[in-house]
Coordinates of C-alpha atoms in Angstrom, one line a residue:
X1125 CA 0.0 0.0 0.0
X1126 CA 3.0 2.6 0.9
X1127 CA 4.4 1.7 -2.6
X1128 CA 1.0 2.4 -4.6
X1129 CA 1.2 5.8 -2.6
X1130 CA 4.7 6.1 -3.3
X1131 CA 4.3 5.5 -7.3
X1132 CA 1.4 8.5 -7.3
X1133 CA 3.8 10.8 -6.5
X1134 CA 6.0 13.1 -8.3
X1135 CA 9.1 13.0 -5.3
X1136 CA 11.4 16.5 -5.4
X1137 CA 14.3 16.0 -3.1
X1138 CA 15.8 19.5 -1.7
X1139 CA 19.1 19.9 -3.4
X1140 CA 22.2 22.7 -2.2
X1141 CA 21.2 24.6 -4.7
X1142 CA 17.7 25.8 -3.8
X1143 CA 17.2 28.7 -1.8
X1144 CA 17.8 29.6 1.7
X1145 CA 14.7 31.3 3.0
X1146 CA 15.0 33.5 5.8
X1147 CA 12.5 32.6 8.8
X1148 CA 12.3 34.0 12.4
X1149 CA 11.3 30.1 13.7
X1150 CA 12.2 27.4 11.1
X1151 CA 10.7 24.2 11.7
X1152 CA 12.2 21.4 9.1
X1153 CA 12.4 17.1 9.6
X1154 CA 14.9 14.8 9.0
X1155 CA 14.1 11.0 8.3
X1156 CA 17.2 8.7 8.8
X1157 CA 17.6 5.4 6.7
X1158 CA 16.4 2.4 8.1
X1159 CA 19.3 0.8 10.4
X1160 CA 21.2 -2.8 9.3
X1161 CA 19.2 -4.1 12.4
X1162 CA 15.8 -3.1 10.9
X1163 CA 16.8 -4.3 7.7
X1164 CA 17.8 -7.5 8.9
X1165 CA 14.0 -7.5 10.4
X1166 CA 12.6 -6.6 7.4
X1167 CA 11.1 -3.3 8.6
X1168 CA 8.8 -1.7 6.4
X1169 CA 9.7 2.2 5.9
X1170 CA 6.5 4.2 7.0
X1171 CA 8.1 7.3 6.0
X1172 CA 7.6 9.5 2.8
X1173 CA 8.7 12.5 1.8
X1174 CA 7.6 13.5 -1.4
X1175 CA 9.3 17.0 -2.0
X1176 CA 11.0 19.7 0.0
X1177 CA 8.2 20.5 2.6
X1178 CA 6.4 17.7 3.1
X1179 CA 6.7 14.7 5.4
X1180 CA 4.0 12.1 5.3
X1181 CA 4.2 8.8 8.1
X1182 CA 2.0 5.7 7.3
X1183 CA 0.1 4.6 10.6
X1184 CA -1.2 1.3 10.2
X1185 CA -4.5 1.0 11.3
X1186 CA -7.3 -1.4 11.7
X1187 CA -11.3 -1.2 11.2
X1188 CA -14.1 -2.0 13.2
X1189 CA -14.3 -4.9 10.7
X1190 CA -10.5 -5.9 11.4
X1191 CA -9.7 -4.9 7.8
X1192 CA -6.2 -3.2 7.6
X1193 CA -5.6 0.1 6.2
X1194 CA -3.3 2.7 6.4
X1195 CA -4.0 6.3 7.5
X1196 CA -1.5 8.6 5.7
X1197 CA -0.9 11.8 8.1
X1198 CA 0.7 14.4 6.3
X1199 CA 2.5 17.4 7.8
X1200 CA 4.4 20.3 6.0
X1201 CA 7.5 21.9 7.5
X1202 CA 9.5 24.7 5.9
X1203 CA 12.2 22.0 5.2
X1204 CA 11.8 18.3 4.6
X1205 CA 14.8 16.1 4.0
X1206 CA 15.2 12.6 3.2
X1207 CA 17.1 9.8 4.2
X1208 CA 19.6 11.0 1.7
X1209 CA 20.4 14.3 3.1
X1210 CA 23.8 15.1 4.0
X1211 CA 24.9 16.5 7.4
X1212 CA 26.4 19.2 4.9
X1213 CA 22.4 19.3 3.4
X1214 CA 20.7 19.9 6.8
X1215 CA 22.8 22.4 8.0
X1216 CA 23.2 24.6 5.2
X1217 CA 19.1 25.5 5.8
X1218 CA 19.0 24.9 9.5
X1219 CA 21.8 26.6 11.2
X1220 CA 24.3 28.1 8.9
X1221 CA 21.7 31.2 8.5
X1222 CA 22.0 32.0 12.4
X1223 CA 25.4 32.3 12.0
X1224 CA 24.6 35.9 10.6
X1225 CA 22.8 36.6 13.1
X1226 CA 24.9 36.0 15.9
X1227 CA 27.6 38.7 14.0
X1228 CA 24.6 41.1 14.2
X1229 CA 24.7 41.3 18.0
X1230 CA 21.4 38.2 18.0
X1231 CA 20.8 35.5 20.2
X1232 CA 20.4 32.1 17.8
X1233 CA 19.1 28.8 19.1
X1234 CA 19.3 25.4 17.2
X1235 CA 17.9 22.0 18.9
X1236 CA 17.4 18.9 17.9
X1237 CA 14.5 16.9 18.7
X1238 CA 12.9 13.5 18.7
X1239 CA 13.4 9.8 19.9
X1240 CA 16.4 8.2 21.0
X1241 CA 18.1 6.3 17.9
X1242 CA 16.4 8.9 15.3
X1243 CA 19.4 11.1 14.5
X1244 CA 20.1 13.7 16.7
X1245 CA 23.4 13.1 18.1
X1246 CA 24.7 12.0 14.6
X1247 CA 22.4 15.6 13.1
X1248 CA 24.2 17.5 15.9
X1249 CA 27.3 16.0 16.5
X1250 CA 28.5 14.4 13.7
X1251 CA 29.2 10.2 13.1
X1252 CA 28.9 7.6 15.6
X1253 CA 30.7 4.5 15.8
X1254 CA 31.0 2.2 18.6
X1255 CA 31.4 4.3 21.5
X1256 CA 33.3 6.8 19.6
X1257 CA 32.1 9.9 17.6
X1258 CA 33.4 11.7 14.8
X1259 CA 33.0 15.2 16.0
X1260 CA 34.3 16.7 12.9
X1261 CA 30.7 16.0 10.9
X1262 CA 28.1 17.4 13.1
X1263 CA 26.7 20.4 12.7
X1264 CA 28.2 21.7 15.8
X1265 CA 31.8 21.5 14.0
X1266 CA 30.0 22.8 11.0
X1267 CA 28.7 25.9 12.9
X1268 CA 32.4 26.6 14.7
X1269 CA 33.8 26.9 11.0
X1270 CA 31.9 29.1 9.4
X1271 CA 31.8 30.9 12.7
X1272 CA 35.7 31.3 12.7
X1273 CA 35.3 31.9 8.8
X1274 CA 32.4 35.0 9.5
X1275 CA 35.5 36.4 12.6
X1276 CA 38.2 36.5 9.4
X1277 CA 35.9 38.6 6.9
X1278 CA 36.8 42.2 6.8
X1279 CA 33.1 43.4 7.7
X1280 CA 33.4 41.8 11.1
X1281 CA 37.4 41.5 11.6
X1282 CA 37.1 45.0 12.9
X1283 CA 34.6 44.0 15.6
X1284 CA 37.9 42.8 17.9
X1285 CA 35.3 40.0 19.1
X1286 CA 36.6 37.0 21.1
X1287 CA 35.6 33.4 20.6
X1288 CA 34.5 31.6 23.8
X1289 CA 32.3 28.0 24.4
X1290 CA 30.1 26.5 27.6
X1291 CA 28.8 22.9 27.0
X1292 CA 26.2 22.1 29.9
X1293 CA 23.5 20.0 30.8
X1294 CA 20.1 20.0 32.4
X1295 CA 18.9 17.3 33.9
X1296 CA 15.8 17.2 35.8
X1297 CA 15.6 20.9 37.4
X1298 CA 19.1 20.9 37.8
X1299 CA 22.2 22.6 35.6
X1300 CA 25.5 20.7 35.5
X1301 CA 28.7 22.5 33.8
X1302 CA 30.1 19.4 31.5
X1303 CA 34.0 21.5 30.9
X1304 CA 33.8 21.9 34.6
X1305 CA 33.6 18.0 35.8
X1306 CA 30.2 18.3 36.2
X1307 CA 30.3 20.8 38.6
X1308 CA 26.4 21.8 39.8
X1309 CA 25.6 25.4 38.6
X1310 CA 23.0 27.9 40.2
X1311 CA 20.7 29.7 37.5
X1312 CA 19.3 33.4 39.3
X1313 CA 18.1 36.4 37.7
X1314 CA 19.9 39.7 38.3
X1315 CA 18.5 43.3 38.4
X1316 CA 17.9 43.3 34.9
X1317 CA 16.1 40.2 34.9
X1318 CA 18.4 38.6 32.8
X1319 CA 18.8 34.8 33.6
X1320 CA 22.2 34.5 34.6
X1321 CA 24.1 30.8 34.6
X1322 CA 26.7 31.5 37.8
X1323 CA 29.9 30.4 37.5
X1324 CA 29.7 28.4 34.1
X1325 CA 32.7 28.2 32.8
X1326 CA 33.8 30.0 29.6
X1327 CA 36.6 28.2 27.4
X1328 CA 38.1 30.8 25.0
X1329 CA 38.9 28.9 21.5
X1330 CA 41.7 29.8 18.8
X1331 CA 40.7 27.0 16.1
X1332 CA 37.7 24.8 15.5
X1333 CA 39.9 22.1 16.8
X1334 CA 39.6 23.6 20.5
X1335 CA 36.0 23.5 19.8
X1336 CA 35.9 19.6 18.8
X1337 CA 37.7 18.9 22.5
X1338 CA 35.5 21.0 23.7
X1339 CA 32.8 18.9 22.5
X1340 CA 34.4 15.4 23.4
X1341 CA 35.1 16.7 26.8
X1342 CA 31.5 17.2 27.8
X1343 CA 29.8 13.9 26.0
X1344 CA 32.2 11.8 27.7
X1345 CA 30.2 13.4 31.0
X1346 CA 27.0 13.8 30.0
X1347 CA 24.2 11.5 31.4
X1348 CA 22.3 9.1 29.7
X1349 CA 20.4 5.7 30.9
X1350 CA 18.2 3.0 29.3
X1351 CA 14.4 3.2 28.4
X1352 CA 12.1 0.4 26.9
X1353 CA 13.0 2.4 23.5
X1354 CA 16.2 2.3 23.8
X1355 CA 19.5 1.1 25.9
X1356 CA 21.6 4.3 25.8
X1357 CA 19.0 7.1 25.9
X1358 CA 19.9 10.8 27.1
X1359 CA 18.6 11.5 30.2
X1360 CA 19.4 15.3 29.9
X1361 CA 19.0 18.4 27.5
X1362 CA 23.0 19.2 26.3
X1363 CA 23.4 23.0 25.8
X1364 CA 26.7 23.9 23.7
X1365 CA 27.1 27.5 23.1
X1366 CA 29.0 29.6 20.8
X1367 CA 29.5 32.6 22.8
X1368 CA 31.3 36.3 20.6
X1369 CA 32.3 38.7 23.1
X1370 CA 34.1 42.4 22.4
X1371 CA 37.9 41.5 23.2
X1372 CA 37.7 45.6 24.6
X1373 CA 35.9 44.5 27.3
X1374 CA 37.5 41.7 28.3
X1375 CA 38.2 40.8 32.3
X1376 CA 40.5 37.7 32.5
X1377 CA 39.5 34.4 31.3
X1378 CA 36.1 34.6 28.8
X1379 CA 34.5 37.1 30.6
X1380 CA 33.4 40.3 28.5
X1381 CA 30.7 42.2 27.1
X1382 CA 28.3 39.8 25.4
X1383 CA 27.9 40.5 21.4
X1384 CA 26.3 37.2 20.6
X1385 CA 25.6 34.1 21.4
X1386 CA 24.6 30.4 19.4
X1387 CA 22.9 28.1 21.3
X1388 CA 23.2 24.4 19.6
X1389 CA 20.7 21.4 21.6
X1390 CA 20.7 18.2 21.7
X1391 CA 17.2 17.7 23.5
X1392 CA 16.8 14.2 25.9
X1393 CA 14.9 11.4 23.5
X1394 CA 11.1 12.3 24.1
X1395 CA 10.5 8.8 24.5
X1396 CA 12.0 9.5 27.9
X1397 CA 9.0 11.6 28.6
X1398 CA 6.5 9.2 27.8
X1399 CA 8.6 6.1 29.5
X1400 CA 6.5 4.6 32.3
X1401 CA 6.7 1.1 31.5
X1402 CA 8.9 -0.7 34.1
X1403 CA 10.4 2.3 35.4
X1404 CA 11.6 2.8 38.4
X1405 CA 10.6 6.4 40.7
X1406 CA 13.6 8.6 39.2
X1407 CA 13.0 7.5 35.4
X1408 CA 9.3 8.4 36.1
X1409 CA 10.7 12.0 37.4
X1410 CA 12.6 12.6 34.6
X1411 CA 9.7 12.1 32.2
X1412 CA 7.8 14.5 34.1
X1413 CA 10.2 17.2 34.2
X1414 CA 10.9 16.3 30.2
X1415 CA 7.3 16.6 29.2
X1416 CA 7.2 20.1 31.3
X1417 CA 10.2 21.3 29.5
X1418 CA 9.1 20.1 26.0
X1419 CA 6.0 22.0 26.7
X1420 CA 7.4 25.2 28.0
X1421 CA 9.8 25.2 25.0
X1422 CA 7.3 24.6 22.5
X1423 CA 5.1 27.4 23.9
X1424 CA 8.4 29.8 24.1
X1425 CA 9.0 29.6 20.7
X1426 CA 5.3 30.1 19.7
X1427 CA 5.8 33.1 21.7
X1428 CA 8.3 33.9 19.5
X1429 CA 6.7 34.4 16.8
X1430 CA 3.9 36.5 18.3
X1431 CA 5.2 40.0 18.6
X1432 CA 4.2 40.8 22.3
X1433 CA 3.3 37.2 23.4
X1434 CA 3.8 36.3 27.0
X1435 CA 6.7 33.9 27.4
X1436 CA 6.6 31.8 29.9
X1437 CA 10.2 30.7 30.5
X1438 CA 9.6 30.5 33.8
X1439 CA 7.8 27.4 33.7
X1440 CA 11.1 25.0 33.1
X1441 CA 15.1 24.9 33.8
X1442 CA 15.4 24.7 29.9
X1443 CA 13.6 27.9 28.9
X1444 CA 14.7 29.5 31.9
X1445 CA 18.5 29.5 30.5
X1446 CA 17.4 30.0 26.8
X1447 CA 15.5 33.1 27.7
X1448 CA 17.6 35.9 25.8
X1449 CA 17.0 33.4 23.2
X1450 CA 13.7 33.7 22.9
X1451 CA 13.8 37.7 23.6
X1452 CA 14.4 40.7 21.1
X1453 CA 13.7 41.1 17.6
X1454 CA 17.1 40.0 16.7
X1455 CA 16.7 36.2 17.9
X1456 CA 16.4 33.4 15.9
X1457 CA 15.3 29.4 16.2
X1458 CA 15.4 26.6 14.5
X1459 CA 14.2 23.1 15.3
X1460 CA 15.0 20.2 13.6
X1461 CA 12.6 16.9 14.5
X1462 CA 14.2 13.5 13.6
X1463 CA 12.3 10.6 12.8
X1464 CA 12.7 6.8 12.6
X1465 CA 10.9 5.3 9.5
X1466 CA 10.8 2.2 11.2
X1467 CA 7.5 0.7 11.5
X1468 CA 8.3 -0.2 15.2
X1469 CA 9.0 3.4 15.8
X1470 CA 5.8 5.1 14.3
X1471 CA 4.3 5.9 17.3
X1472 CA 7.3 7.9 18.5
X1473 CA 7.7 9.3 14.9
X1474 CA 4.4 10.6 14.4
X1475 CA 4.4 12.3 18.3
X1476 CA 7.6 13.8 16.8
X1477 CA 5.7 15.2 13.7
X1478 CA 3.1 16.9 15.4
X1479 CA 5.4 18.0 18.2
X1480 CA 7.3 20.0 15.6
X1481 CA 3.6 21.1 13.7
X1482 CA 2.5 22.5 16.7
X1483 CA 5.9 24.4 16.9
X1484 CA 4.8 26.6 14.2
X1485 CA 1.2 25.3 12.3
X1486 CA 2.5 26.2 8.6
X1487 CA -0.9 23.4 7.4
X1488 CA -0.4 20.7 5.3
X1489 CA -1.9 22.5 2.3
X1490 CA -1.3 26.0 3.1
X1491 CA 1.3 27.1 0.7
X1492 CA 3.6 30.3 1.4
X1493 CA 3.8 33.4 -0.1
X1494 CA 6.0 36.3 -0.4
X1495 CA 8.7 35.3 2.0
X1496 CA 11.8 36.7 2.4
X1497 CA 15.3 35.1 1.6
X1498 CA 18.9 35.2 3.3
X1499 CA 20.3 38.8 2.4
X1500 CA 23.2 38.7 5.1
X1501 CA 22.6 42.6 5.7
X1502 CA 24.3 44.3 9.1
X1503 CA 21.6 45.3 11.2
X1504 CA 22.6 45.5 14.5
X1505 CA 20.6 45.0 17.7
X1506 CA 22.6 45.3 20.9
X1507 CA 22.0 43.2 23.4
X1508 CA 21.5 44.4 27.2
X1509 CA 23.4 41.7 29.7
X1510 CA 21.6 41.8 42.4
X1511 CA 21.1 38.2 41.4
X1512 CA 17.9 36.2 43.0
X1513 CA 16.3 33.0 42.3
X1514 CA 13.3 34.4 40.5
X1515 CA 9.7 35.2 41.7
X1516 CA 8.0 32.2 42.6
X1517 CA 4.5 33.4 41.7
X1518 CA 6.2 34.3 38.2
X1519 CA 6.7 31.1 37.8
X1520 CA 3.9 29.5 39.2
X1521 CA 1.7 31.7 36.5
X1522 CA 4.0 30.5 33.9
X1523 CA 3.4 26.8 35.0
X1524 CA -0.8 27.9 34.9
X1525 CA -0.2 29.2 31.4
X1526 CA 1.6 25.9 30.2
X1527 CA -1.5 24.2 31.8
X1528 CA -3.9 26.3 29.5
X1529 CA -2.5 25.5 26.7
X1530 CA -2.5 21.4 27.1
X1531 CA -5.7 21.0 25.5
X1532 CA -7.5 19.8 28.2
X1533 CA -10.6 20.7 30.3
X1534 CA -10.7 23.3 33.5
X1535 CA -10.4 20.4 36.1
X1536 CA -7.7 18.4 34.1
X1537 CA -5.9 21.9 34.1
X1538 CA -6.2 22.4 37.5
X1539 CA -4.8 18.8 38.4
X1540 CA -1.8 18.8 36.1
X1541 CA -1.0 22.6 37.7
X1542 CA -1.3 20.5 41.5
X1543 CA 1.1 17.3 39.7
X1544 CA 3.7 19.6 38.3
X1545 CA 3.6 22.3 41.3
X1546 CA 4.3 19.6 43.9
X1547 CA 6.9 18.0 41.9
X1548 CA 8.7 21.3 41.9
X1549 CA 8.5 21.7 45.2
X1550 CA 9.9 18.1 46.0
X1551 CA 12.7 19.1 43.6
X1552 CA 13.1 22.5 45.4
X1553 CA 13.0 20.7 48.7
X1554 CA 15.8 18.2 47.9
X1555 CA 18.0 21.5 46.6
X1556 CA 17.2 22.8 50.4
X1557 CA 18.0 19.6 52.1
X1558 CA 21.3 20.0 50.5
X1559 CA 22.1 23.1 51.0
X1560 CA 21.5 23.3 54.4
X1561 CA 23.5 19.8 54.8
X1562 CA 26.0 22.0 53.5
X1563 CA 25.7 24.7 55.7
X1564 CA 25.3 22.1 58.8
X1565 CA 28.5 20.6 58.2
X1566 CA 30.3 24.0 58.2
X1567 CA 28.7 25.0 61.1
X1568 CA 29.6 21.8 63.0
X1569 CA 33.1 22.1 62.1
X1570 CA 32.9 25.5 63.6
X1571 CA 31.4 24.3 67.0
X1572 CA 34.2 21.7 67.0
X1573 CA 37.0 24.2 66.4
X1574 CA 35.5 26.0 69.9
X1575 CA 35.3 22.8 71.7
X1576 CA 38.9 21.9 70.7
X1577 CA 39.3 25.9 72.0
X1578 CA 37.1 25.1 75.2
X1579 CA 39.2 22.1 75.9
X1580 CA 42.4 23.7 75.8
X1581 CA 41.6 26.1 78.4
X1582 CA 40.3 24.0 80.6
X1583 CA 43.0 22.4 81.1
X1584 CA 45.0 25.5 82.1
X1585 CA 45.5 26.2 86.1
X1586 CA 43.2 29.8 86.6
X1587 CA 40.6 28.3 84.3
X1588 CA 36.9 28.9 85.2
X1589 CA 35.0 25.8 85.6
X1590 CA 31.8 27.9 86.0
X1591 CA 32.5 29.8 82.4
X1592 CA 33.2 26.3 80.8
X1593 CA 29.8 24.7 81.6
X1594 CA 28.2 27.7 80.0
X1595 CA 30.2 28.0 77.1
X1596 CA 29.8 23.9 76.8
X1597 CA 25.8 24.3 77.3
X1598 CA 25.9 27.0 74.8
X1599 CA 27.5 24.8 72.2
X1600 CA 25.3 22.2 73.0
X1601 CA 22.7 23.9 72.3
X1602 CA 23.7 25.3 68.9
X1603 CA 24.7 21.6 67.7
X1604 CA 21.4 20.1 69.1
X1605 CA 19.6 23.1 67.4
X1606 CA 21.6 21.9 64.1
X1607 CA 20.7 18.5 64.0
X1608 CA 17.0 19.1 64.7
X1609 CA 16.8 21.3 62.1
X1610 CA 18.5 19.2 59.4
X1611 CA 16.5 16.2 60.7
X1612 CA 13.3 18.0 60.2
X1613 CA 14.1 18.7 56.8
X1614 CA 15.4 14.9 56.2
X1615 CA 12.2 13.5 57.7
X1616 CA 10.1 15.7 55.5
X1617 CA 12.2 14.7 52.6
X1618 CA 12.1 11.2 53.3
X1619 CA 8.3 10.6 53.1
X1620 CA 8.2 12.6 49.8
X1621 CA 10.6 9.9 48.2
X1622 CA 9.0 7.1 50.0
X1623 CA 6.3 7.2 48.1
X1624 CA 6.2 4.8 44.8
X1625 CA 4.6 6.8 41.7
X1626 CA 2.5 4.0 39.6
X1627 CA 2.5 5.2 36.1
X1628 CA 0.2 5.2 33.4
X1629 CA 1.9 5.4 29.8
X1630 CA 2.2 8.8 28.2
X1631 CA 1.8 8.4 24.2
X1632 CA 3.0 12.1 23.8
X1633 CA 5.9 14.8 25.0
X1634 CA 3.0 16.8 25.4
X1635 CA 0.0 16.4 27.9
X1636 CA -2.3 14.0 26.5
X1637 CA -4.6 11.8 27.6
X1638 CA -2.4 9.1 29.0
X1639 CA -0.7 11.7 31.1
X1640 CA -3.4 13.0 32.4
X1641 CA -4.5 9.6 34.2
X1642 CA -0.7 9.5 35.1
X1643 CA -1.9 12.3 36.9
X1644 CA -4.5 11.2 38.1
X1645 CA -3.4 8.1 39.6
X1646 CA -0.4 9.9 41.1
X1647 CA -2.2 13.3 42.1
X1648 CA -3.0 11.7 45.6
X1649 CA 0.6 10.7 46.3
X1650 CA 2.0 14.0 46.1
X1651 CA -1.3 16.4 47.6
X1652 CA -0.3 15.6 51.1
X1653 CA 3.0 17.1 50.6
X1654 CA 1.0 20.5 51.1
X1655 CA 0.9 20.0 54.7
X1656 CA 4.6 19.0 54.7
X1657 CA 5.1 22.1 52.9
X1658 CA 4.2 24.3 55.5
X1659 CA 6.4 22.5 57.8
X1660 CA 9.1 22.6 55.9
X1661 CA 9.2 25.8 55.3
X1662 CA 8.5 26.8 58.6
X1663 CA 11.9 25.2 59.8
X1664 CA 13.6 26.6 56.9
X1665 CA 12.8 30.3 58.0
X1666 CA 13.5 29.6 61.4
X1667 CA 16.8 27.7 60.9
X1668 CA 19.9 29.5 61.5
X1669 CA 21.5 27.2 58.4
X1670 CA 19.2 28.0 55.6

C-alpha cells in the first residue's frame, strides 16, 4: 500500500542549490535510513517525503471490521529532508543562516528533537561508531567553521570580538557544567532580569579544533540511561554555546561584554517523557520534568513568533536558561525533529511530527507566499546583559499558562497545575536539604574548632570551671539546634521519596490523555506534601542554616 502511494507521486528531493529562506522560527524534519538491524527485520519504511516541505508517516490502522488500512498523516514543514540528506544538506538551511545573526549582535538557538536512535546526536554532532564519535561532521563543528570563517571577513574582523564556548546539561531541574567536571551550577536572575548561569565556565577557543575537545570533553560526562526504547537514551538536555564577546571589554578568562551568542541542543529522547513502563521512581521524574520542558519550549517559541506574546520561560530549567533566546527582535530558532521510519517506531515518529507542527502550524496544504530570503545585511541589535532565584508566583503563573495551553478541560488543568507544582517543590526541597546539609557541616566544624578551643583552656590552672559549663551548654545547644533542624528537613524529605509513583503510559511529550491519568493516579501521592510544605518551610525560615 505505501508503494501504490509512493508511485502517485512526483518526489522533489531538496538539493544545495535551492534557496535559503529567511524565517524568524524554522521548523524542518529529517528521516534517517532504516538501520542494518531493521533491515535484517525486514522493517517496512513508513516514512515518505515526497518533496521539500512535506513529510508524510503511514500509521497502520485497523477497522471495526478488522480490515487493515493505512491512515496517511501528512504534515508540512518549511524543510523536509530525506534519508539521503547530508549533514552538509541539513545544515546549510537549519543553522548556517544564524550564523549571521549571531555577528549582528542576536541570540540564535538550534535544537534537535525526537526519539532516542532517530538522528540527533549524529544531526548534531556528527558520526557515531561504537562508542566513539566523529565530532568533525556534526553540525556543531560545522557551525564553529563558518563561525571562525564570519571572525576572518573584513566586515566583522574590525569587531575585535573573542571566541568563547560553555557545554552544559540539564537534567531534571538541575544545571551541570560538562567542561567543569560536572560541577552543579546555580541559575538566578539579576537586576535586569536577565537569567544568569553562575559560574559556568567559559573556554576561549583559537581553532575549531579547541571547539571539537571542547565537544568530546562534555559527552564523555553527560548523562544518559536506558528506556524500553532504547538502551543508551539521554537522560538530559545538552546546551553547547558559541559565545562572541568584544575582546575591549575583556576581564580575565572569557569574561566580556556579550555580542552574541549560538545556542546548539541536543534535547533528551522524548520517548524518555512518555517512558513509564517498568520504570523505576527517578525515570518516572525525569519524564515528568521532560514533558514540562518540552511543553514550556514549544510554547516559548510560539511566543516567539507573536510579537508581544507572554513567554513563559519560567515554567522550566530549559527555557529558563534559553530566555535571551527567545527575547528581542534579533533572535532566531530553529528546530530540527528526527524521525525513525521504522515501523516499530511510528508511534514515536508521528508524536515527533506533530510536536514540531505545533511548533509553528505552517498546514499541510497551506502554501507560502512572499517570504523573504537570506540577504546577510548588518543590522545591528545590541544586546543588554543583584542576582535572585526568581519570583516564585512568576513562575507559578507561567506553570498555569503551560496548563492552559495542554488542550484539556478546566479540572484536568487544575490537576496537572497540582502534579507539576508539587513535583517542583519536591525538587526544590531536595536543593534545600542539600544546601542546608552544606551549611550544617560547616557549622559543626565550627562548633568543633571552639570545643577543641574550650578544651584547651580547661585544662589551664586559673581556668573557670563555672564559664566552661556555659560555654559547653551554649554549644550544645547550637549543635542540638543543628541537628533538629536538618533532621526535620530529612524527615520531610524522606516521606516525599517514600512514596512509589504508579505510572500510566504517556503516548506524547506533550500532555495527552495518558498523562493526564498519570496524573491522576499519582495526584493523591503528592497532595499531602502541602501540609509537609508548610512544615518545611517553617523550619527553613526559622533555621539559623538555611
Amino acid at each position: 500500500m505505501i508503494r501504490e502511494f509512493q508511485s502517485d507521486l512526483d518526489m522533489q528531493r531538496i538539493t544545495m542549490n535551492d534557496p535559503v529562506r529567511d524565517h524568524q522560527i524554522c521548523v524542518c524534519v529529517r528521516k534517517r535510513p532504516l538501520s542494518k538491524k531493521e533491515l535484517n527485520r525486514k522493517e517496512v519504511d513508513v516514512i515518505t517525503i515526497p518533496d521539500k516541505e512535506t513529510t508524510v508517516i503511514h500509521e497502520p490502522r485497523t477497522k471495526v471490521d478488522l480490515t487493515k488500512y493505512l491512515e496517511n498523516n501528512k504534515f508540512r514543514f518549511d524543510y523536509s529532508f530525506d534519508e539521503t540528506a547530508t549533514n552538509e544538506l541539513v545544515y546549510r538551511y537549519t543553522a548556517r543562516p544564524l550564523i549571521e545573526t549571531i555577528f549582528n549582535q542576536g541570540m540564535a538557538t538550534c535544537f534537535a528533537y525526537g526519539q532516542t536512535g532517530s538522528g540527533k546526536t549524529y544531526t548534531m554532532g556528527g558520526n557515531i561508531v561504537g562508542k566513539n564519535q566523529d565530532c568533525s561532521k556534526g553540525i556543531y563543528a560545522l557551525a564553529a567553521h563558518d563561525v571562525f570563517k564570519y571572525l576572518k571577513n573584513p566586515k566583522h574582523k574590525n569587531k575585535d570580538l573573542v571566541i568563547s564556548c560553555s557545554y552544559f546539561e540539564i537534567y531534571g531541574a538541575k544545571v551541570f557544567d560538562l567542561l567543569n567536571k560536572k560541577r552543579k551550577l546555580r541559575v538566578l536572575e539579576d537586576g535586569n532580569q536577565q537569567v544568569q548561569v553562575c559560574e559556568l565556565q567559559e573556554s576561549v577557543v583559537n581553532a575549531v579544533e579547541d571547539v571539537l575537545k571542547l565537544i568530546e570533553i562534555g559527552n564523555r560526562l553527560r548523562t544518559s540511561g536506558q528506556t524500553s526504547a532504547n538502551q543508551n537514551s539521554s537522560r538530559s538536555h545538552a546546551v553547547f554555546q558559541i559565545i562572541l564577546r568584544r575582546r575591549g571589554h575583556m576581564k580575565g578568562g572569557a569574561g566580556g561584554q556579550l555580542y552574541g551568542k549560538f545556542s546548539l541542543i541536543d534535547l533528551a529522547g522524548n520517548e524518555r517523557g512518555a517512558d513509564t513502563s517498568n520504570s523505576d521512581r527517578q525515570t518516572r521524574l525525569e519524564g515528568a520534568e521532560i514533558n514540562k520542558s518540552l511543553l514550556a519550549l514549544k510554547e516559548c517559541i510560539r511566543a516567539l513568533g507573536r510579537n508581544g506574546a507572554h513567554l513563559p520561560f519560567r515554567a522550566s530549567k530549559l527555557t529558563q536558561v534559553l530566555k535571551d533566546s527567545f527575547i528581542g527582535e534579533n533572535s532566531k530558532t530553529c528546530m530540527i525533529a528526527t524521525v525513525s521510519p521504522g515501523m516499530n517506531c511510528c508511534e514515536h515518529s508521528l508524536n515527533t511530527l506533530r510536536y514540531a507542527d505545533r511548533v509553528k502550524e505552517l498546514g499541510p496544504d497551506n502554501k507560502k507566499g512572499g517570504e523573504d530570503y537570506i540577504a546577510f545585511d548588518d543590522t545591528p541589535d545590541v544586546v543588554s546583559p543583584t542576582l535572585s532565584s526568581g519570583d516564585p508566583a512568576a513562575s507559578n503563573a507561567d506553570l498555569a499558562l503551560l496548563c492552559t495551553h495542554s488542550g484539556s478541560g478546566e479540572a484536568e488543568q487544575n490537576e496537572l497545575y497540582t502534579f507539576h507544582e508539587a513535583v517542583s517543590q519536591l525538587q526544590d526541597a531536595e536543593e534545600q536539604l542539600v544546601e542546608c546539609h552544606k551549611k550544617s557541616v560547616e557549622e559543626t566544624k565550627a562548633l568543633l574548632e571552639q570545643e577543641e578551643n574550650l578544651l584547651d583552656k580547661v585544662d589551664d590552672v586559673d581556668s573557670d570551671l563555672e564559664q566552661y559549663v556555659q560555654r559547653l551548654d551554649v554549644i550544645l545547644k547550637q549543635k542540638i539546634d543543628n541537628f533538629t533542624n536538618l533532621r526535620g528537613i530529612h524527615i520531610w524529605i524522606g516521606k516525599q521519596i517514600s512514596y512509589n509513583f504508579t505510572c500510566v503510559k504517556c503516548t506524547e511529550p506533550e500532555i495527552t490523555v495518558g498523562h493526564r491519568m498519570y496524573v491522576r493516579t499519582n495526584l493523591h501521592l503528592v497532595r499531602p506534601s502541602a501540609k509537609l510544605v508548610g512544615l518545611f518551610f517553617q523550619i527553613k525560615n526559622t533555621s539559623p542554616f538555611c
